[in-house]
Each structure stands twice: as C-alpha cells, then as structure tokens.
Coordinates of C-alpha atoms and ligand atoms in Angstrom, one line a residue:
M1 CA -0.1 0.1 0.0
S2 CA 1.1 3.5 -1.1
H3 CA 1.8 6.0 1.9
G4 CA 3.2 8.7 -0.2
F5 CA 2.1 12.1 -0.1
D6 CA 2.0 15.7 -1.8
P7 CA 4.8 17.5 0.1
D8 CA 3.3 21.1 -1.2
M9 CA -0.1 20.2 1.1
I10 CA 1.4 20.6 4.5
R11 CA 1.1 23.8 6.3
I12 CA 3.8 24.5 8.8
A13 CA 2.7 26.7 11.8
A14 CA 4.2 30.4 12.1
S15 CA 5.4 30.2 15.7
S16 CA 7.8 26.9 16.7
N17 CA 8.8 28.1 20.0
F18 CA 6.6 26.2 22.9
I19 CA 6.7 27.3 26.3
G20 CA 4.0 27.3 29.2
G21 CA 2.0 25.1 27.2
R22 CA 1.5 27.4 24.0
R23 CA 3.1 27.8 21.0
I24 CA 5.5 31.4 20.9
M25 CA 6.7 32.8 18.0
G26 CA 10.5 33.4 18.4
H27 CA 12.0 36.7 18.6
A28 CA 15.7 36.1 17.3
A29 CA 16.4 35.8 14.0
K30 CA 14.5 33.7 11.4
R31 CA 16.4 31.1 9.5
P32 CA 15.1 29.0 6.6
V33 CA 14.6 25.5 6.6
L34 CA 14.9 23.3 3.5
R35 CA 13.6 19.8 2.3
P36 CA 16.4 17.7 2.2
S37 CA 14.4 15.8 -0.8
D38 CA 14.5 18.5 -3.1
G39 CA 15.9 21.7 -1.6
F40 CA 12.9 23.6 -1.4
H41 CA 12.5 26.6 1.1
Y42 CA 9.3 25.0 2.7
A43 CA 9.3 26.8 6.2
T44 CA 11.1 29.8 8.1
L45 CA 12.0 29.1 11.9
D46 CA 11.7 32.0 14.5
C47 CA 14.7 31.4 16.6
A48 CA 14.2 31.9 20.3
S49 CA 15.7 35.2 22.0
A50 CA 18.1 34.9 24.8
A51 CA 15.3 36.6 26.9
Q52 CA 12.8 33.4 25.8
V53 CA 15.4 30.6 26.3
E54 CA 15.7 32.4 30.2
E55 CA 11.9 32.5 30.0
A56 CA 11.4 28.8 28.9
V57 CA 13.6 27.4 31.6
N58 CA 12.1 29.7 34.6
D59 CA 8.7 28.4 33.5
S60 CA 10.3 25.0 33.3
Y61 CA 11.4 25.4 37.0
N62 CA 8.3 26.9 38.0
A63 CA 6.1 24.1 36.7
Y64 CA 8.9 21.9 38.6
R65 CA 8.2 23.1 41.5
H66 CA 4.4 24.3 41.2
S67 CA 2.5 22.5 38.5
G68 CA 2.0 19.0 41.0
W69 CA 3.5 16.8 38.2
A70 CA 6.8 15.9 40.3
K71 CA 4.7 15.0 43.3
A72 CA 1.7 13.5 41.7
D73 CA 0.4 10.1 42.6
P74 CA 2.5 8.1 40.6
R75 CA -0.9 6.2 39.0
D76 CA -2.0 9.4 37.8
R77 CA 1.3 10.6 36.2
M78 CA 1.4 6.9 34.1
R79 CA -2.1 7.8 33.1
V80 CA -1.1 10.8 31.8
M81 CA 1.7 9.8 30.0
R82 CA -0.2 6.5 28.7
R83 CA -3.0 9.0 27.4
W84 CA -0.2 10.9 25.9
A85 CA 1.1 8.1 23.8
D86 CA -2.7 6.9 22.9
L87 CA -2.8 10.3 21.3
I88 CA 0.6 10.3 19.4
D89 CA -0.6 6.9 17.8
A90 CA -3.9 8.2 16.8
D91 CA -2.3 11.5 15.6
M92 CA -0.4 9.6 12.7
D93 CA -1.9 10.7 9.8
H94 CA -0.8 14.4 11.0
L95 CA 2.2 13.6 12.4
A96 CA 4.1 11.0 9.7
P97 CA 4.1 13.6 7.0
L98 CA 5.2 16.4 9.1
E99 CA 8.1 14.2 10.1
A100 CA 8.9 13.1 6.7
L101 CA 8.2 16.2 4.9
G102 CA 11.6 18.2 6.5
S103 CA 13.8 14.9 7.6
T104 CA 15.3 11.9 5.7
R105 CA 13.5 9.6 7.0
N106 CA 10.8 7.7 4.4
I107 CA 7.2 8.1 5.2
A108 CA 6.6 4.2 5.1
E109 CA 9.3 3.8 7.8
I110 CA 7.9 6.6 9.9
R111 CA 4.4 5.1 9.8
A112 CA 5.6 1.5 10.2
W113 CA 7.7 2.4 13.2
D114 CA 8.9 5.8 14.2
V115 CA 5.6 7.6 15.6
N116 CA 4.5 4.3 17.2
Y117 CA 7.8 3.5 18.4
S118 CA 7.7 7.2 19.6
A119 CA 4.6 6.5 21.6
E120 CA 5.8 3.3 22.9
C121 CA 8.8 4.5 24.4
I122 CA 6.5 7.2 26.4
R123 CA 4.4 3.8 27.7
F124 CA 7.7 2.2 28.7
F125 CA 9.1 4.8 30.7
A126 CA 5.8 5.6 32.3
E127 CA 5.7 1.7 33.6
F128 CA 8.8 2.5 35.9
I129 CA 7.1 5.3 37.6
D130 CA 6.0 3.7 40.6
K131 CA 7.9 0.5 40.0
V132 CA 11.5 1.5 40.6
G133 CA 13.1 3.7 43.1
G134 CA 15.4 3.9 46.4
E135 CA 16.3 0.6 48.5
V136 CA 16.4 0.0 52.1
A137 CA 20.3 -0.7 52.9
T138 CA 21.4 -3.5 55.5
T139 CA 22.7 -1.9 58.4
T140 CA 23.5 -2.3 62.1
P141 CA 19.6 -3.0 63.9
N142 CA 19.5 0.0 65.7
K143 CA 19.2 2.2 62.3
L144 CA 17.4 2.2 59.4
G145 CA 18.8 3.2 56.3
F146 CA 17.5 3.8 52.8
T147 CA 17.9 5.6 49.7
I148 CA 14.8 7.9 48.2
T149 CA 15.1 9.0 44.2
E150 CA 14.3 12.3 43.6
P151 CA 14.0 14.1 39.7
Y152 CA 16.7 16.6 39.1
G153 CA 14.1 19.5 38.4
V154 CA 14.7 21.3 34.9
V155 CA 16.4 18.8 32.3
A156 CA 17.8 20.3 29.5
A157 CA 17.6 18.4 26.2
I158 CA 19.4 18.7 23.1
A159 CA 18.5 16.8 20.0
P160 CA 19.9 15.8 16.5
W161 CA 18.3 16.1 13.3
N162 CA 18.9 12.2 12.0
L163 CA 15.8 10.8 13.5
P164 CA 13.8 13.7 15.0
L165 CA 10.9 12.2 16.8
V166 CA 12.4 9.3 18.0
M167 CA 15.6 10.7 19.6
S168 CA 13.6 13.3 21.1
A169 CA 11.6 10.7 22.8
W170 CA 14.4 9.0 24.1
K171 CA 15.4 11.9 25.8
I172 CA 11.9 13.7 27.1
A173 CA 10.1 10.2 28.0
P174 CA 12.5 9.2 30.8
A175 CA 12.9 12.8 32.1
I176 CA 9.1 13.4 32.5
A177 CA 8.3 10.0 33.5
A178 CA 10.9 10.8 36.6
G179 CA 9.2 13.5 37.8
N180 CA 11.3 16.5 36.0
S181 CA 10.2 19.5 33.8
I182 CA 12.2 19.7 30.3
V183 CA 13.3 22.1 28.0
L184 CA 14.1 20.5 24.4
K185 CA 15.9 22.4 21.8
P186 CA 15.8 20.3 18.7
S187 CA 17.7 20.5 15.8
E188 CA 17.6 23.7 13.9
L189 CA 17.3 21.5 10.6
T190 CA 14.3 19.5 11.7
P191 CA 12.2 21.6 14.7
F192 CA 8.9 21.2 13.5
S193 CA 7.0 17.6 14.1
I194 CA 8.3 17.7 17.9
I195 CA 6.3 20.6 18.6
R196 CA 2.9 18.4 18.0
L197 CA 4.3 16.0 20.6
A198 CA 4.0 18.9 22.9
E199 CA 0.5 19.9 22.0
L200 CA -0.6 16.6 22.5
A201 CA 1.0 16.3 25.7
I202 CA -1.3 19.3 26.9
E203 CA -4.1 17.6 25.5
A204 CA -3.3 14.3 27.3
G205 CA -3.2 16.4 30.5
L206 CA 0.4 16.8 31.1
P207 CA 0.7 20.5 33.2
K208 CA 1.9 23.1 31.4
G209 CA 5.8 24.4 31.6
V210 CA 6.7 20.5 32.4
F211 CA 7.9 20.3 28.7
N212 CA 9.0 23.5 27.1
I213 CA 10.9 23.8 23.6
V214 CA 13.0 26.6 22.6
Q215 CA 14.5 26.5 18.8
G216 CA 17.3 28.0 16.9
E217 CA 21.1 26.9 16.7
G218 CA 23.4 25.2 18.9
Y219 CA 25.6 28.2 20.0
A220 CA 22.7 30.9 20.2
V221 CA 19.9 28.5 21.8
G222 CA 21.6 25.4 23.2
D223 CA 24.6 27.0 24.5
P224 CA 22.9 29.2 26.8
L225 CA 20.3 26.5 27.5
V226 CA 22.9 24.2 29.3
R227 CA 24.5 26.5 30.8
H228 CA 21.3 28.2 32.7
P229 CA 21.8 27.6 36.8
L230 CA 18.5 26.4 36.7
V231 CA 19.0 23.1 34.5
G232 CA 20.0 20.4 37.0
K233 CA 21.0 17.9 34.4
V234 CA 21.4 18.0 30.8
T235 CA 21.3 15.2 27.8
F236 CA 22.6 15.3 24.7
T237 CA 22.6 13.1 21.2
G238 CA 24.8 14.4 18.8
S239 CA 28.5 15.0 17.3
T240 CA 31.2 14.0 19.6
R241 CA 32.8 17.1 19.0
T242 CA 29.3 19.3 20.2
G243 CA 29.1 16.8 23.2
A244 CA 32.5 17.8 24.3
A245 CA 31.7 21.4 24.0
I246 CA 28.6 21.0 26.1
M247 CA 30.8 18.8 28.8
A248 CA 32.9 21.8 29.2
A249 CA 29.7 24.4 29.2
C250 CA 28.3 22.1 32.1
A251 CA 31.6 21.9 33.9
E252 CA 32.1 25.7 33.4
T253 CA 28.6 26.5 35.0
G254 CA 27.8 23.6 37.3
P255 CA 29.1 21.3 37.3
K256 CA 26.0 19.3 36.4
P257 CA 25.6 15.8 35.4
V258 CA 25.8 15.0 31.4
T259 CA 24.3 12.3 29.4
L260 CA 25.9 12.1 26.1
E261 CA 24.9 10.0 23.3
L262 CA 27.9 10.8 20.2
G263 CA 28.7 9.6 17.3
G264 CA 30.3 6.1 15.9
K265 CA 32.5 4.2 13.2
S266 CA 31.1 1.0 14.3
P267 CA 32.5 -2.5 12.6
Q268 CA 30.6 -5.3 11.2
I269 CA 32.5 -8.2 11.0
V270 CA 31.9 -11.3 8.9
F271 CA 33.8 -14.7 9.7
N272 CA 34.2 -17.5 7.2
D273 CA 31.5 -19.7 9.1
T274 CA 28.9 -17.4 8.8
A275 CA 26.1 -20.0 7.7
D276 CA 24.3 -17.8 5.3
L277 CA 25.9 -15.5 3.0
D278 CA 23.0 -13.8 1.2
K279 CA 21.1 -12.9 4.7
T280 CA 24.3 -11.4 6.2
A281 CA 25.1 -9.6 3.0
A282 CA 21.5 -7.8 3.4
I283 CA 22.0 -7.3 7.0
V284 CA 25.3 -5.7 6.4
A285 CA 24.3 -3.5 3.4
K286 CA 21.1 -2.1 5.1
A287 CA 23.2 -1.4 8.1
I288 CA 24.7 1.3 6.2
T289 CA 21.7 2.3 3.9
L290 CA 19.4 3.0 6.7
N291 CA 18.3 6.5 6.8
A292 CA 20.9 7.1 3.9
G293 CA 23.6 5.6 6.7
Q294 CA 22.6 8.8 9.2
V295 CA 22.3 6.6 11.8
C296 CA 24.3 6.9 14.9
V297 CA 24.7 3.0 15.1
A298 CA 25.4 2.9 11.2
G299 CA 27.7 -0.2 10.4
S300 CA 30.3 1.8 8.6
R301 CA 33.4 -0.2 8.6
L302 CA 33.3 -3.9 7.1
L303 CA 35.4 -6.3 8.1
V304 CA 35.6 -9.5 6.4
Q305 CA 37.7 -12.7 6.2
D306 CA 39.6 -13.3 3.4
N307 CA 38.4 -16.5 2.2
V308 CA 35.0 -15.3 2.1
A309 CA 35.7 -11.8 1.3
D310 CA 35.5 -11.4 -2.6
Q311 CA 32.0 -13.3 -2.8
F312 CA 30.8 -11.5 0.0
I313 CA 31.6 -8.3 -1.5
D314 CA 30.1 -9.0 -4.8
R315 CA 26.7 -9.6 -2.9
I316 CA 27.4 -6.0 -1.1
I317 CA 27.7 -4.2 -4.5
T318 CA 24.2 -6.0 -5.7
A319 CA 22.4 -4.6 -2.8
F320 CA 23.9 -0.8 -3.4
K321 CA 23.0 -0.7 -7.0
A322 CA 19.7 -1.9 -6.5
H323 CA 18.9 0.9 -4.4
R324 CA 16.0 3.5 -5.7
P325 CA 17.1 7.1 -4.3
G326 CA 13.9 9.5 -3.9
P327 CA 12.0 11.9 -1.8
T328 CA 10.8 10.8 1.6
W329 CA 6.8 11.2 0.3
N330 CA 7.8 8.8 -2.3
S331 CA 7.0 5.5 0.0
D332 CA 8.6 3.4 -2.9
A333 CA 12.2 5.1 -2.6
T334 CA 14.8 2.6 -0.5
I335 CA 17.2 5.5 0.1
G336 CA 16.4 8.7 1.3
P337 CA 18.4 12.3 1.0
I338 CA 21.4 13.5 3.1
I339 CA 20.1 16.2 5.2
S340 CA 21.5 19.2 3.7
E341 CA 23.9 20.3 0.6
P342 CA 26.9 21.0 3.4
Q343 CA 26.6 17.8 4.8
L344 CA 26.6 15.9 1.2
D345 CA 29.7 17.9 0.6
R346 CA 31.3 16.8 3.5
I347 CA 30.2 13.0 2.7
D348 CA 31.8 13.8 -0.8
G349 CA 35.1 15.5 0.2
M350 CA 35.8 12.5 2.3
V351 CA 34.9 10.1 -0.3
Q352 CA 37.0 12.0 -2.8
R353 CA 39.9 12.2 -0.6
A354 CA 39.9 8.8 0.1
L355 CA 40.1 7.9 -3.6
A356 CA 42.7 10.5 -4.3
S357 CA 44.9 8.5 -1.7
G358 CA 44.6 5.1 -3.4
A359 CA 41.0 3.8 -2.3
E360 CA 39.1 2.2 -4.9
A361 CA 35.0 2.9 -5.3
L362 CA 33.8 -0.9 -5.9
S363 CA 30.1 0.7 -5.8
G364 CA 29.2 4.7 -5.7
G365 CA 31.8 7.5 -5.0
S366 CA 29.7 10.2 -6.3
R367 CA 26.2 12.1 -5.5
A368 CA 23.2 10.1 -6.9
P369 CA 21.2 11.5 -9.5
S370 CA 17.9 12.4 -8.5
P371 CA 15.0 13.9 -10.4
Q372 CA 14.6 17.0 -8.2
Q373 CA 17.1 19.4 -6.3
G374 CA 17.8 17.1 -3.4
S375 CA 21.1 16.0 -1.7
F376 CA 21.3 12.1 -2.9
Y377 CA 24.4 10.4 -2.2
S378 CA 25.0 7.0 -3.7
P379 CA 25.7 4.2 -1.6
T380 CA 29.5 3.6 -1.6
L381 CA 31.9 0.9 -1.2
L382 CA 35.2 1.8 -0.2
S383 CA 38.4 -1.0 -0.8
N384 CA 42.1 -0.6 -0.7
V385 CA 41.7 1.2 2.4
T386 CA 43.9 0.8 5.6
S387 CA 43.0 1.6 9.4
D388 CA 44.9 5.1 9.6
S389 CA 42.6 6.3 6.4
E390 CA 40.6 9.5 7.1
C391 CA 37.6 7.2 5.5
V392 CA 38.0 4.6 7.9
R393 CA 38.8 6.4 11.2
D394 CA 36.2 9.5 11.0
E395 CA 32.5 9.3 11.0
I396 CA 30.9 9.9 7.5
F397 CA 27.5 10.0 8.7
G398 CA 26.4 9.0 5.0
P399 CA 26.0 5.8 2.8
V400 CA 29.4 4.9 2.7
L401 CA 31.0 1.6 4.0
T402 CA 34.9 0.8 4.1
V403 CA 35.9 -2.9 3.6
Q404 CA 38.9 -4.2 5.0
R405 CA 40.2 -8.3 4.9
F406 CA 41.6 -10.1 7.6
S407 CA 42.6 -13.6 8.2
E408 CA 42.8 -14.2 12.1
E409 CA 39.9 -14.0 14.7
D410 CA 42.2 -11.6 16.9
E411 CA 43.3 -9.7 14.0
A412 CA 39.9 -8.8 13.8
Y413 CA 39.4 -7.4 17.0
A414 CA 42.0 -5.6 17.0
M415 CA 41.3 -3.7 13.8
A416 CA 37.6 -3.5 15.2
N417 CA 39.0 -1.9 18.1
D418 CA 41.0 0.4 16.3
S419 CA 39.2 3.3 16.6
R420 CA 38.3 6.2 18.7
Y421 CA 34.8 5.3 19.1
G422 CA 33.3 2.5 20.8
L423 CA 29.3 2.8 19.8
A424 CA 28.3 -0.4 18.2
A425 CA 29.5 -3.5 16.5
G426 CA 28.3 -6.5 14.7
V427 CA 30.0 -9.9 14.2
H428 CA 28.3 -12.5 11.8
T429 CA 29.7 -15.9 12.4
G430 CA 28.3 -19.8 13.0
D431 CA 30.0 -20.4 16.1
L432 CA 28.7 -19.7 19.3
A433 CA 31.8 -19.7 21.1
R434 CA 33.2 -17.2 18.9
A435 CA 30.3 -15.1 19.2
L436 CA 30.5 -15.0 23.4
R437 CA 34.5 -14.6 22.5
A438 CA 33.7 -11.5 20.1
T439 CA 31.3 -9.8 22.8
R440 CA 33.7 -10.1 25.5
A441 CA 36.6 -8.5 23.0
L442 CA 34.8 -5.6 21.1
E443 CA 35.0 -2.6 22.9
A444 CA 31.6 -1.0 22.2
G445 CA 28.3 -0.5 24.0
T446 CA 26.6 -2.2 22.1
V447 CA 27.5 -5.8 20.1
W448 CA 25.2 -7.5 17.9
V449 CA 25.6 -11.0 16.8
N450 CA 23.7 -12.3 13.5
R451 CA 22.1 -9.1 13.4
Y452 CA 22.3 -5.6 13.2
G453 CA 20.7 -2.5 14.7
R454 CA 18.5 -2.7 17.9
S455 CA 14.8 -4.2 18.6
N456 CA 12.0 -2.8 19.7
D457 CA 13.0 -4.3 23.1
M458 CA 13.5 -1.0 25.1
I459 CA 14.6 -2.6 28.3
L460 CA 17.9 -2.8 26.5
P461 CA 19.9 0.3 27.2
T462 CA 22.1 2.2 24.5
G463 CA 24.9 3.9 24.8
G464 CA 28.7 4.2 23.8
F465 CA 32.4 3.5 25.1
K466 CA 35.2 5.5 24.2
Q467 CA 34.5 8.8 22.2
S468 CA 30.7 7.8 21.5
G469 CA 29.5 8.7 24.7
I470 CA 28.7 9.1 28.4
G471 CA 25.6 7.0 30.0
K472 CA 22.7 5.2 28.3
D473 CA 19.4 6.2 27.0
L474 CA 16.8 3.5 26.9
G475 CA 16.4 0.5 29.6
R476 CA 16.1 1.4 33.5
E477 CA 19.5 2.9 33.1
A478 CA 17.9 5.9 31.4
Y479 CA 14.9 6.1 34.0
M480 CA 17.9 5.8 36.7
A481 CA 19.8 8.8 35.0
N482 CA 16.9 11.2 35.4
L483 CA 16.7 10.7 39.0
K484 CA 19.1 11.6 41.9
S485 CA 19.6 9.6 45.0
K486 CA 19.1 10.4 48.4
V487 CA 20.3 8.6 51.6
A488 CA 18.3 8.9 54.7
L489 CA 19.7 7.2 58.2
I490 CA 17.4 7.1 60.9
E491 CA 18.6 5.7 64.7
F492 CA 16.5 4.6 67.1
Ligands
NAD501 P1 25.4 18.3 16.0 O1 26.3 17.9 17.3 O2 26.1 19.2 14.8 O3 24.2 18.8 16.6 C1 23.3 17.9 17.6 C2 22.8 19.5 18.4 O4 23.3 19.7 18.7 C3 21.6 20.0 17.4 O5 20.4 20.2 18.1 C4 22.5 21.5 17.6 O6 22.1 22.5 17.3 C5 23.0 21.8 19.0 N1 24.3 22.1 19.1 C6 25.1 22.4 18.4 N2 26.2 23.1 19.2 C7 26.0 23.4 20.5 C8 26.3 24.0 21.4 N3 27.4 24.6 21.5 N4 25.8 23.7 22.7 C9 24.3 23.0 23.0 N5 23.8 22.6 21.7 C10 24.6 22.8 20.5 O7 24.9 16.5 15.5 P2 23.8 16.5 14.1 O8 24.8 17.0 13.3 O9 22.6 17.1 14.5 O10 23.8 14.7 14.6 C11 24.7 13.6 13.9 C12 25.2 13.3 14.7 O11 24.6 13.0 16.3 C13 26.3 12.2 14.6 O12 27.5 12.2 15.1 C14 25.9 11.2 14.9 O13 26.5 9.8 15.4 C15 25.1 11.8 16.5 N6 23.9 10.7 17.0 C16 24.5 10.1 18.2 C17 23.4 8.7 18.3 C18 23.4 8.0 19.6 O14 22.3 7.3 20.2 N7 25.1 7.9 19.9 C19 22.4 9.0 17.9 C20 21.8 10.1 17.1 C21 22.9 11.0 16.5

C-alpha cells in the first residue's frame, strides 16, 4: 500500500517555540528550513531569543516546583503518559507526513515505526514510575538506612536531526516520567514535528511548562540553555565534538550531570563460518544504507575474513546498486536524501580524498542523480583502505562503507577496536563460542551477533564507549539517570 503524500499540501504554523503550554513566536533571527528531498525552502524557523531561553527555563522550573507533576500520585502520572502515547498513535496521519517532510526518513518507515515507537517509548518509561525507586540498606539493627529517588528539576535536552521524533522521545520520556520538567532544543534542521508532541502532551493532561521547546542554533540557543543555573541535568545526542563542548559548558556552569550519546564508526565483522552469506550481506548493506547512513550506529566499517571476502563483497555491490533514491514522500524510494547540501559536500569530500589517496570505489563514489534538486548520495563501497585512512577513522554519516580483509579472529578484533569510537559492533558467525568471545573482545556499548540494529526491546539500554558517549538512553539506566538518589539514615 502506498503511503506517499504531496509535500506542498502540508502547512507549517508560524510560531515554533513552545513555552507554558502554548506555541510562542521566537523573537530572534529567522532561518530558512529546507526540504532535503528537493532543496525547497518550505518554512521559516523563528528562533528563540536569549530572553526566551531564560523564560523557558524559568517556566519549566516553576512547573517543576508548583505544577504538582513531580509530586503527583504515581498512577496519575502514568495515566497521563499513557494517554499522551495514545494521542500520538492516533495522530499518525498528521504527524507522519510532518516528520517525513523536512527529514531524511521515508514516510513508509515513519508510519511503520517512528511514530508508534516514540509513543511506545513514552509508555515504556511510564511503567517505571511506581516500580523503581530507592532501596533499604542493610545496616546495624538500631538504624534504618534507605535511599529515596528525586528528580533533578529542570532537564535540558538537545536533539539531533537524524531521527527527530525518536531521538527526542528517548530524552523526553524518561525525564518526564521521573518527575522532571524538560526544556528541549530540537535540531534547527528538523524543528517542527516535535512541537506536535508537546501539543498532544497538554491535551493528555501534562501540566503546562513541564515540556517546553526552544528553537534555534546550537551556539545561540543550545549553549545558553545548558549553561542555565536552574538546569539540573543535561542530556544530549549529537556529534562527539558538540558533546565535548556541552560537557565543558556544564563543567563551567555547574558542574551538572550530563548524558552524551555521540558519534560512531561501528565495525561489522563477517567470519567465514557465517551460515548464510546472502542473508548476512543483506543485513550488512542495510546497516549502512538505513536513513542513508545517517544513523549513529551505522555499520560503516566492514571487516571480512579473506577466504569469503570476494563473494561477500559481490553481494554488497549488488545490494547497493539495487537502491532507488527518492524523496521521503515517495514510499517506493529505498534510500532517502542526505540532510543538507553542506553535509553532502562533507561526505563527498571525504570520499574524494579517499579515492585520491588510493582507495577504490567498488560501488558509488559520487552523488546520486535525483529527479529533483535534493541531496542524494550513492551507496558507496570503498576498498584499498587502511586502518589509518581518514574514511576508516572518521564518522562520515552517509551511505559509505569501507571494506578491509582479515585472516585471524584476533586480527578482526584488533582492527575493530582500533578506533576512538565505541558505539556498536556487529559480528556474523555460526560459532557460538566465537560469538561469546567477540562480545567480550569488542570495545563497544552494544554488540549485535547475527543481526545489526536495535530491536523494539526498550529495556536494553543504548550508549557508547570511548568517544561515543557517556551514560545510556533507553532501559532502566536511562530512567535512573533522570533521578538523583538521596540517603536517609535514621537512628532509634
Ligand atoms: P550536532 O552535534 O551538529 O548537533 C546536535 C544538536 O546540538 C543540534 O540540536 C545542534 O543545534 C546542537 N548544538 C550544536 N552546538 C551546540 C552547543 N555548543 N551547545 C548546545 N547545543 C549545540 O549533531 P547532528 O549533526 O545534529 O547529528 C549527527 C550526529 O549525532 C552524528 O555524529 C551522530 O553519530 C550523532 N548521533 C548519536 C546518537 C547516539 O545515540 N549515540 C544518535 C543519533 C545521532
């Protein structure tokens, strides 16, 4: 069934900030927002002024102190969050095209996953509200020692553009479930769909001010937000460079706790005992072409055992060449656009430098022809690269896969771990003992065996090692990261 839509039929409201339960027009500069699928200037973003960032945080703090959300009966809080999730599901016909319009996600994927998954994430974190809290400690018998969990107050969240609704839901849901208020700054490239979530939260009964949104660029809006003295915790998803700047800002103005979900350069290791090379090739190809490679956990480094390498590489080339690029509103497209022309130039620059220094493009290697003016890149497979090549070391954030060969198992782990990143890793093998050795040996926050990518099991946390981040999204850990623990010791 086709879910395509006409992008010109979608209207974007003029005011894009959300403070105190309603849309507010930003008072700072305006910025054009383009559709990556065709480069069309479809809306203008009204950025928040410094005074409005201040207002949003103060309002959020006021809601934390006085709205009753943090102190509400846990079951009442759960009911509001469940109602909110139901409203999101019911808003599919409005929300899905809005998300697809200005992002890189195809409408079919958004309808099949992003909207319902974001709603389910809200339900998932609501379930912790009356089930997870402090603990009674074992002390000497004349005392009672226990911990109580309390919200931080105002949580500042900064989101990236690559999956706008889902990445924001990962931040908003645990923070609000835990009783905090939140001020979110979405990416300036994909600012609009998330406002709908805030409107639905109010409709569900979330008190005004518990979820505020300020819009604009990182340096002008994100930086003062994370530095604000009333912000008790910061949670960020984005590049490693921005994450480090945010951590420094938090140290200078707090210190305050930070959760950082950052970049990656994740390996996919294919051993020669992999049972089904066709199936594995489909998994490996999808892991770097999903969302045109603009996924933090994109499997961007293929490490393949030398005696199956040629046949495996042929399968990857076939899979790459079968892709049909197309706009996000065409549900038949199999690969979407790159978020912006500057980002496409960055990807192409890295590919051209790799080719100039001896790499070979076995597939792709240039921008993809597109019927409109959109920013599309051909799925690219680069061979003749080494572990110190820029294209192997640095995150490209596009549909570009490098391939290197290995002969021994330990060599594969050494190559996989030779990276400043440690977000995820994939291993394909038919040998259970090897699979277990790999999960121990690989320096990554997540190791997938004979699959690549998350399941819908939100109980499994996600987060990076090394320069891929600090702390976790999802799982019990993300809920607990939005609470601080107070100790009580009573003597009698
Ligand atoms: P980015 O770092 O450029 O921007 C992310 C957000 O930070 C945006 O909202 C931006 O406006 C804001 N920002 C920029 N400078 C800031 C500052 N000084 N202070 C406060 N906020 C600031 O990242 P991006 O290009 O939007 O997203 C792509 C990156 O995100 C990739 O590196 C990708 O790997 C990473 N990512 C990681 C995960 C994960 O879970 N680990 C998930 C998705 C994306």
